[in-house]
Amino acid sequence: MDAYLAAITIIALIYMLLSLGLTLQYGLTGLINFGHVGFFAIGAYTSALLSLQGVPLALSIPAAAVTAGLAAWPIGLISLRLRDDYFAIVTLGFSETVRLVITSEKWLTNGVQGIPGIPRLFESISVGIGAQLAVMGVLLVVTLAAIYAMRRIVASPFGRVIEAIRDNEEALQALGKDPARFKIQVLILGSALAGIAGAFYAHYITYIVPDQFIPLVTFYVWMAIIIGGVGRVSGAVVGTGLLMLFLEGSRFLRDIVPGVSEVEMASLRIGVVGLLLVLFTIYRPQGLMGDFTKR
Amino acid sequence: MIYAQLAVNGLVQGLVVGLGALALTLVFGIARFPNAATGDTMTFGAYAALTVHKASGSLVLGSIAAVGGAAVLALVAYLAVFKRLAGRSVVSLLVASIGIGFMIRAGLGIAFGHQQQVFNVPLSRPIRIAGLAINPLDLQLAVVAAVALAAVFAILYLTPIGRQMRAVADNRDLARVSGIRPERVMTAMWLIAGGVCAIGGMMLGIKTVVAPEVGWDMLLPIFAATILGGIGSPVGAVVAGLVLGVAQEVSTPFVGFTYKIALSFVVLLAVLLVRPRGLFGRIEGVR
């Protein structure tokens, strides 16, 4: 039971990092990134491949952040020239293309067979769930640092500028600020967070295949921040908690209700994600933690 | 010669992409948002056609059921969701359309399971025309698509409601002040978009397999074709779909089976960056 709780806490923290990245990009800056899972995948594969080459994890995880951030740079340059909805389509296409590349480039990624035997964090600790607790501790520190950084950003001049980009880009330009630089920075930062999340994911699960990086993951994260409240750091936290409750709860539900197969449950899960996205968009666009004075 | 053969094979695939893109471009032009449920509506059409075809053995009945079912589905989605979101940001509509797509896919997955299913169509010997092997089935599918396209273009360009739809696409406010009722236009548009999706989905199912995610996987080529054709341009969508279908097949010897899908992404990016109004689109101030 303790091992189980530690396991879902770790997964929840990984999703939390993803949600924070998206909150920075969409919630605060208004950039519709539908390709979040692409950067998650880049981080996961970078750190996994490096560590299998003998690079210590203390270097491979930051490297994952760097490659994911670098991958976001061209996407950021593109975002400057596109309207919101086109940018959404381009990012969705980007994440699918990333998945195609990792499926096809067998020499590097072993294709659909995936990469097994990725080293764990704290492999040397073999006492009970000691290693898991240590992983949890590190992730917790990283996540808290990210939350702290986000709160600082919101309160800083940088935060005011990116929120202004979301609310009224023209007005911001009229005030002599150049949104371009800020947009690119935000995309790189958010994607680097997704890359870190991917690295932790790879070293925790120890086995990655292209199928783990489908767009559904992106929309899990979207669901989390929409339910929690777009543009709020607390929203990302609460939303991720509810997302985990939903993902794990649906697993338990299958044990309680007999006759539901795993594939049916998978369908049901997609259906509930869809329903929640629709209902929240219509009835609670500000989410649970959102600002109720505005609409 | 091999390229000519590949190009012929690509035409049917191109028609599937073109039909999807036509549905997408109608919604994009008139309701003004990219409808991410387009792919899943196609899947719905494929399953509807498959079910009726299994029960009756008739592809004609199957296609009628698919068109009817998907048209109603699209209209319900409009009335229940998109209509309530009128006046909201594009993001709201986009996110809601993804939600609807997920719900359709979930429903199909629960109702029909996740195993791939195929249409039981009789195999036939390819006809040889000028050295090219042409599958009679492909020819039939091309005819079906041509009839569907002819019907849609007839509605768009020969009927009052079609003229009203084009007027709304051109300038919504101007259309409204000249007495066009948006409600009727929207209803007609969603019915047509749903029906067009169904034909595309059925063709996709006959050519390949029927599974809950086949439509969603088509979304990228469909978006690419819509943008290549110029948003809101029905002719452009179909032409671009054909171009993309043929290009994907012809590129296969060079880039392999997996990367031919990535071609859509490259086309999408190139068009958006170089010529955002596409081949047939009007000049727009924003992109």
Short mmCIF file of C-alpha atoms in Angstrom, two decimals, chain A:
data_model
loop_
_atom_site.label_atom_id
_atom_site.label_comp_id
_atom_site.label_asym_id
_atom_site.label_seq_id
_atom_site.Cartn_x
_atom_site.Cartn_y
_atom_site.Cartn_z
CA MET A 1 0.00 0.00 0.00
CA ASP A 2 2.79 2.40 0.88
CA ALA A 3 4.51 1.46 -2.37
CA TYR A 4 1.28 2.14 -4.23
CA LEU A 5 0.80 5.54 -2.63
CA ALA A 6 4.40 6.43 -3.39
CA ALA A 7 3.89 5.32 -6.99
CA ILE A 8 0.83 7.49 -7.62
CA THR A 9 2.42 10.42 -5.85
CA ILE A 10 5.37 10.18 -8.23
CA ILE A 11 3.11 10.01 -11.29
CA ALA A 12 1.02 12.89 -9.90
CA LEU A 13 4.14 15.02 -9.45
CA ILE A 14 5.20 14.27 -13.03
CA TYR A 15 1.79 15.41 -14.27
CA MET A 16 2.08 18.42 -11.99
CA LEU A 17 5.26 19.50 -13.80
CA LEU A 18 3.47 19.09 -17.12
CA SER A 19 0.51 21.15 -15.87
CA LEU A 20 2.79 23.90 -14.61
CA GLY A 21 4.50 24.09 -17.99
CA LEU A 22 1.16 24.39 -19.74
CA THR A 23 -0.10 26.92 -17.21
CA LEU A 24 2.88 29.09 -18.07
CA GLN A 25 2.28 28.72 -21.81
CA TYR A 26 -1.49 28.75 -22.09
CA GLY A 27 -2.78 29.88 -18.72
CA LEU A 28 -0.58 32.92 -18.40
CA THR A 29 0.52 33.72 -21.95
CA GLY A 30 -2.38 32.36 -23.97
CA LEU A 31 -0.29 30.18 -26.27
CA ILE A 32 -2.40 27.17 -27.22
CA ASN A 33 0.07 24.34 -27.05
CA PHE A 34 -1.60 21.11 -28.17
CA GLY A 35 1.74 19.38 -28.53
CA HIS A 36 2.85 19.27 -24.91
CA VAL A 37 3.37 15.51 -25.03
CA GLY A 38 5.95 15.98 -27.81
CA PHE A 39 8.29 17.83 -25.45
CA PHE A 40 7.55 15.28 -22.72
CA ALA A 41 8.63 12.57 -25.18
CA ILE A 42 11.77 14.43 -26.20
CA GLY A 43 12.76 14.74 -22.54
CA ALA A 44 12.03 11.10 -21.83
CA TYR A 45 14.02 9.78 -24.79
CA THR A 46 16.92 12.20 -24.28
CA SER A 47 17.49 11.26 -20.69
CA ALA A 48 16.87 7.55 -21.28
CA LEU A 49 19.31 7.33 -24.19
CA LEU A 50 21.99 9.38 -22.47
CA SER A 51 21.78 7.39 -19.26
CA LEU A 52 22.06 4.13 -21.18
CA GLN A 53 25.29 5.50 -22.65
CA GLY A 54 26.59 5.83 -19.12
CA VAL A 55 25.87 9.52 -18.56
CA PRO A 56 24.98 10.06 -14.88
CA LEU A 57 21.35 10.98 -14.25
CA ALA A 58 22.42 14.22 -12.61
CA LEU A 59 23.49 15.31 -16.10
CA SER A 60 21.00 13.47 -18.29
CA ILE A 61 17.92 15.00 -16.63
CA PRO A 62 19.09 18.60 -17.13
CA ALA A 63 20.03 17.56 -20.69
CA ALA A 64 16.42 16.48 -21.18
CA ALA A 65 15.29 19.96 -20.15
CA VAL A 66 17.75 21.51 -22.59
CA THR A 67 16.76 19.40 -25.61
CA ALA A 68 13.04 19.86 -24.95
CA GLY A 69 13.61 23.60 -24.55
CA LEU A 70 15.67 23.75 -27.74
CA ALA A 71 12.96 21.86 -29.62
CA ALA A 72 10.52 24.56 -28.50
CA TRP A 73 12.62 27.32 -29.98
CA PRO A 74 11.65 26.83 -33.65
CA ILE A 75 8.05 26.26 -32.53
CA GLY A 76 8.28 29.59 -30.72
CA LEU A 77 9.58 31.33 -33.84
CA ILE A 78 6.65 29.87 -35.77
CA SER A 79 4.16 30.95 -33.10
CA LEU A 80 5.09 34.56 -33.72
CA ARG A 81 3.67 34.40 -37.19
CA LEU A 82 0.51 32.41 -36.60
CA ARG A 83 -2.95 33.07 -35.25
CA ASP A 84 -3.93 31.16 -32.06
CA ASP A 85 -5.91 28.40 -33.69
CA TYR A 86 -3.30 27.73 -36.39
CA PHE A 87 -0.64 27.54 -33.73
CA ALA A 88 -2.73 24.92 -31.91
CA ILE A 89 -2.88 22.78 -35.05
CA VAL A 90 0.84 23.18 -35.71
CA THR A 91 1.77 22.09 -32.19
CA LEU A 92 -0.56 19.08 -32.39
CA GLY A 93 1.13 18.18 -35.67
CA PHE A 94 4.50 18.67 -34.05
CA SER A 95 3.81 16.16 -31.28
CA GLU A 96 2.50 13.63 -33.77
CA THR A 97 5.61 14.14 -35.89
CA VAL A 98 7.82 13.59 -32.84
CA ARG A 99 6.00 10.31 -32.28
CA LEU A 100 6.51 9.35 -35.93
CA VAL A 101 10.20 10.09 -35.67
CA ILE A 102 10.69 8.01 -32.53
CA THR A 103 8.66 5.22 -34.13
CA SER A 104 10.70 5.24 -37.34
CA GLU A 105 14.27 5.93 -36.27
CA LYS A 106 14.93 2.43 -34.99
CA TRP A 107 18.70 2.90 -34.87
CA LEU A 108 18.23 5.50 -32.16
CA THR A 109 15.00 4.70 -30.35
CA ASN A 110 14.42 1.01 -31.14
CA GLY A 111 11.10 1.96 -32.79
CA VAL A 112 7.87 0.46 -31.49
CA GLN A 113 9.76 -2.04 -29.33
CA GLY A 114 10.84 0.88 -27.18
CA ILE A 115 13.72 1.24 -24.78
CA PRO A 116 13.77 -1.21 -21.87
CA GLY A 117 16.01 -1.23 -18.83
CA ILE A 118 16.37 2.52 -18.32
CA PRO A 119 18.36 3.11 -15.10
CA ARG A 120 16.35 4.16 -12.08
CA LEU A 121 17.09 7.09 -9.86
CA PHE A 122 18.74 6.00 -6.60
CA GLU A 123 19.23 2.47 -7.82
CA SER A 124 21.72 1.87 -5.04
CA ILE A 125 19.07 2.22 -2.32
CA SER A 126 17.57 -1.23 -2.10
CA VAL A 127 15.92 -1.08 1.32
CA GLY A 128 12.13 -1.52 0.92
CA ILE A 129 10.61 1.43 -0.82
CA GLY A 130 13.54 3.64 0.10
CA ALA A 131 14.44 4.30 -3.52
CA GLN A 132 10.85 5.25 -4.34
CA LEU A 133 10.68 7.63 -1.41
CA ALA A 134 13.95 9.20 -2.51
CA VAL A 135 12.59 9.68 -6.05
CA MET A 136 9.45 11.17 -4.56
CA GLY A 137 11.54 13.52 -2.46
CA VAL A 138 13.58 14.75 -5.40
CA LEU A 139 10.46 15.21 -7.53
CA LEU A 140 8.75 17.04 -4.72
CA VAL A 141 11.67 19.44 -4.44
CA VAL A 142 11.69 20.00 -8.22
CA THR A 143 7.93 20.54 -8.30
CA LEU A 144 7.94 22.91 -5.32
CA ALA A 145 10.78 24.82 -6.93
CA ALA A 146 8.72 25.05 -10.12
CA ILE A 147 5.64 26.21 -8.21
CA TYR A 148 7.71 28.79 -6.35
CA ALA A 149 9.25 30.01 -9.60
CA MET A 150 5.81 30.24 -11.21
CA ARG A 151 4.42 32.28 -8.33
CA ARG A 152 7.41 34.59 -8.58
CA ILE A 153 6.85 34.91 -12.31
CA VAL A 154 3.19 35.82 -11.82
CA ALA A 155 4.16 38.57 -9.41
CA SER A 156 7.02 39.89 -11.54
CA PRO A 157 7.12 42.41 -14.42
CA PHE A 158 7.75 39.44 -16.72
CA GLY A 159 4.50 37.88 -15.49
CA ARG A 160 2.57 41.08 -16.11
CA VAL A 161 3.90 41.27 -19.65
CA ILE A 162 3.00 37.68 -20.54
CA GLU A 163 -0.47 38.06 -19.03
CA ALA A 164 -0.86 41.18 -21.11
CA ILE A 165 0.10 39.17 -24.21
CA ARG A 166 -2.77 36.85 -23.39
CA ASP A 167 -5.25 39.63 -22.70
CA ASN A 168 -4.41 42.17 -25.36
CA GLU A 169 -1.37 41.82 -27.52
CA GLU A 170 -2.00 44.97 -29.55
CA ALA A 171 -2.24 47.12 -26.45
CA LEU A 172 1.03 45.69 -25.24
CA GLN A 173 2.72 46.50 -28.53
CA ALA A 174 1.32 49.99 -28.36
CA LEU A 175 3.09 50.35 -25.03
CA GLY A 176 6.38 49.56 -26.73
CA LYS A 177 6.87 45.99 -25.53
CA ASP A 178 7.87 43.32 -27.99
CA PRO A 179 5.76 40.19 -27.35
CA ALA A 180 7.98 38.01 -29.57
CA ARG A 181 10.83 37.57 -27.13
CA PHE A 182 8.48 36.81 -24.27
CA LYS A 183 6.51 34.23 -26.22
CA ILE A 184 9.65 32.35 -27.20
CA GLN A 185 10.97 32.43 -23.63
CA VAL A 186 7.69 31.14 -22.26
CA LEU A 187 7.54 28.31 -24.78
CA ILE A 188 11.11 27.27 -24.03
CA LEU A 189 10.58 27.41 -20.27
CA GLY A 190 7.31 25.48 -20.32
CA SER A 191 8.71 22.85 -22.67
CA ALA A 192 11.85 22.46 -20.58
CA LEU A 193 9.56 21.69 -17.63
CA ALA A 194 7.81 19.09 -19.79
CA GLY A 195 11.24 17.69 -20.69
CA ILE A 196 12.17 17.33 -17.03
CA ALA A 197 8.85 15.62 -16.42
CA GLY A 198 9.62 13.25 -19.29
CA ALA A 199 13.05 12.43 -17.90
CA PHE A 200 11.65 11.58 -14.48
CA TYR A 201 8.94 9.53 -16.16
CA ALA A 202 11.47 7.52 -18.18
CA HIS A 203 13.67 6.81 -15.16
CA TYR A 204 10.70 5.89 -13.03
CA ILE A 205 8.83 3.63 -15.48
CA THR A 206 12.22 2.33 -16.85
CA TYR A 207 10.60 1.34 -20.15
CA ILE A 208 9.42 3.76 -22.83
CA VAL A 209 7.63 3.12 -26.12
CA PRO A 210 6.21 5.61 -28.65
CA ASP A 211 2.65 4.64 -27.65
CA GLN A 212 3.08 6.29 -24.26
CA PHE A 213 3.32 9.66 -25.97
CA ILE A 214 -0.04 9.95 -27.71
CA PRO A 215 -1.97 13.25 -27.84
CA LEU A 216 -4.31 11.93 -25.12
CA VAL A 217 -1.57 12.75 -22.60
CA THR A 218 -1.58 16.36 -23.78
CA PHE A 219 -5.33 16.50 -23.27
CA TYR A 220 -5.11 14.93 -19.81
CA VAL A 221 -2.97 17.92 -18.91
CA TRP A 222 -5.37 20.30 -20.62
CA MET A 223 -8.22 18.75 -18.68
CA ALA A 224 -6.28 19.22 -15.45
CA ILE A 225 -5.67 22.92 -15.99
CA ILE A 226 -9.15 23.60 -17.35
CA ILE A 227 -10.78 21.93 -14.35
CA GLY A 228 -8.40 23.55 -11.92
CA GLY A 229 -8.66 26.98 -13.44
CA VAL A 230 -6.69 28.32 -16.36
CA GLY A 231 -4.00 30.84 -15.52
CA ARG A 232 -3.76 29.97 -11.85
CA VAL A 233 -0.86 28.16 -10.29
CA SER A 234 -3.22 26.81 -7.64
CA GLY A 235 -5.49 25.67 -10.47
CA ALA A 236 -2.72 23.57 -11.97
CA VAL A 237 -2.09 21.94 -8.59
CA VAL A 238 -5.72 21.22 -7.78
CA GLY A 239 -6.49 20.14 -11.35
CA THR A 240 -3.63 17.66 -11.41
CA GLY A 241 -4.81 16.21 -8.12
CA LEU A 242 -8.28 15.69 -9.55
CA LEU A 243 -6.82 14.23 -12.75
CA MET A 244 -4.92 11.63 -10.75
CA LEU A 245 -7.99 10.87 -8.70
CA PHE A 246 -9.85 10.29 -11.95
CA LEU A 247 -7.14 8.18 -13.60
CA GLU A 248 -6.57 6.00 -10.53
CA GLY A 249 -10.21 5.98 -9.52
CA SER A 250 -11.18 4.57 -12.89
CA ARG A 251 -8.72 1.76 -12.29
CA PHE A 252 -10.36 0.90 -8.98
CA LEU A 253 -13.80 1.17 -10.49
CA ARG A 254 -12.84 -1.69 -12.77
CA ASP A 255 -12.10 -3.87 -9.77
CA ILE A 256 -15.44 -3.04 -8.19
CA VAL A 257 -17.68 -3.23 -11.25
CA PRO A 258 -17.26 -6.65 -12.83
CA GLY A 259 -17.37 -7.29 -16.55
CA VAL A 260 -15.65 -4.12 -17.67
CA SER A 261 -12.62 -4.97 -19.77
CA GLU A 262 -9.45 -2.89 -19.88
CA VAL A 263 -10.19 -1.62 -23.40
CA GLU A 264 -13.72 -0.62 -22.42
CA MET A 265 -12.29 1.22 -19.46
CA ALA A 266 -9.84 2.99 -21.76
CA SER A 267 -12.76 4.10 -23.94
CA LEU A 268 -14.71 5.20 -20.91
CA ARG A 269 -11.74 7.24 -19.71
CA ILE A 270 -11.46 9.04 -23.06
CA GLY A 271 -15.21 9.65 -22.97
CA VAL A 272 -15.11 11.19 -19.50
CA VAL A 273 -12.16 13.41 -20.50
CA GLY A 274 -14.19 14.58 -23.50
CA LEU A 275 -17.32 15.19 -21.44
CA LEU A 276 -15.43 17.16 -18.79
CA LEU A 277 -13.69 19.29 -21.44
CA VAL A 278 -17.09 20.15 -22.94
CA LEU A 279 -18.90 20.75 -19.65
CA PHE A 280 -16.19 22.92 -18.17
CA THR A 281 -15.86 24.96 -21.37
CA ILE A 282 -19.58 25.65 -21.33
CA TYR A 283 -20.38 26.05 -17.64
CA ARG A 284 -17.16 26.81 -15.74
CA PRO A 285 -14.66 28.34 -18.14
CA GLN A 286 -12.77 29.79 -15.17
CA GLY A 287 -12.34 26.36 -13.55
CA LEU A 288 -12.63 25.49 -9.89
CA MET A 289 -9.90 27.79 -8.60
CA GLY A 290 -10.52 30.52 -11.15
CA ASP A 291 -11.38 34.13 -10.69
CA PHE A 292 -15.15 34.15 -10.31
CA THR A 293 -15.45 37.87 -10.71
CA LYS A 294 -14.40 37.67 -14.34
CA ARG A 295 -15.77 35.56 -17.10
#
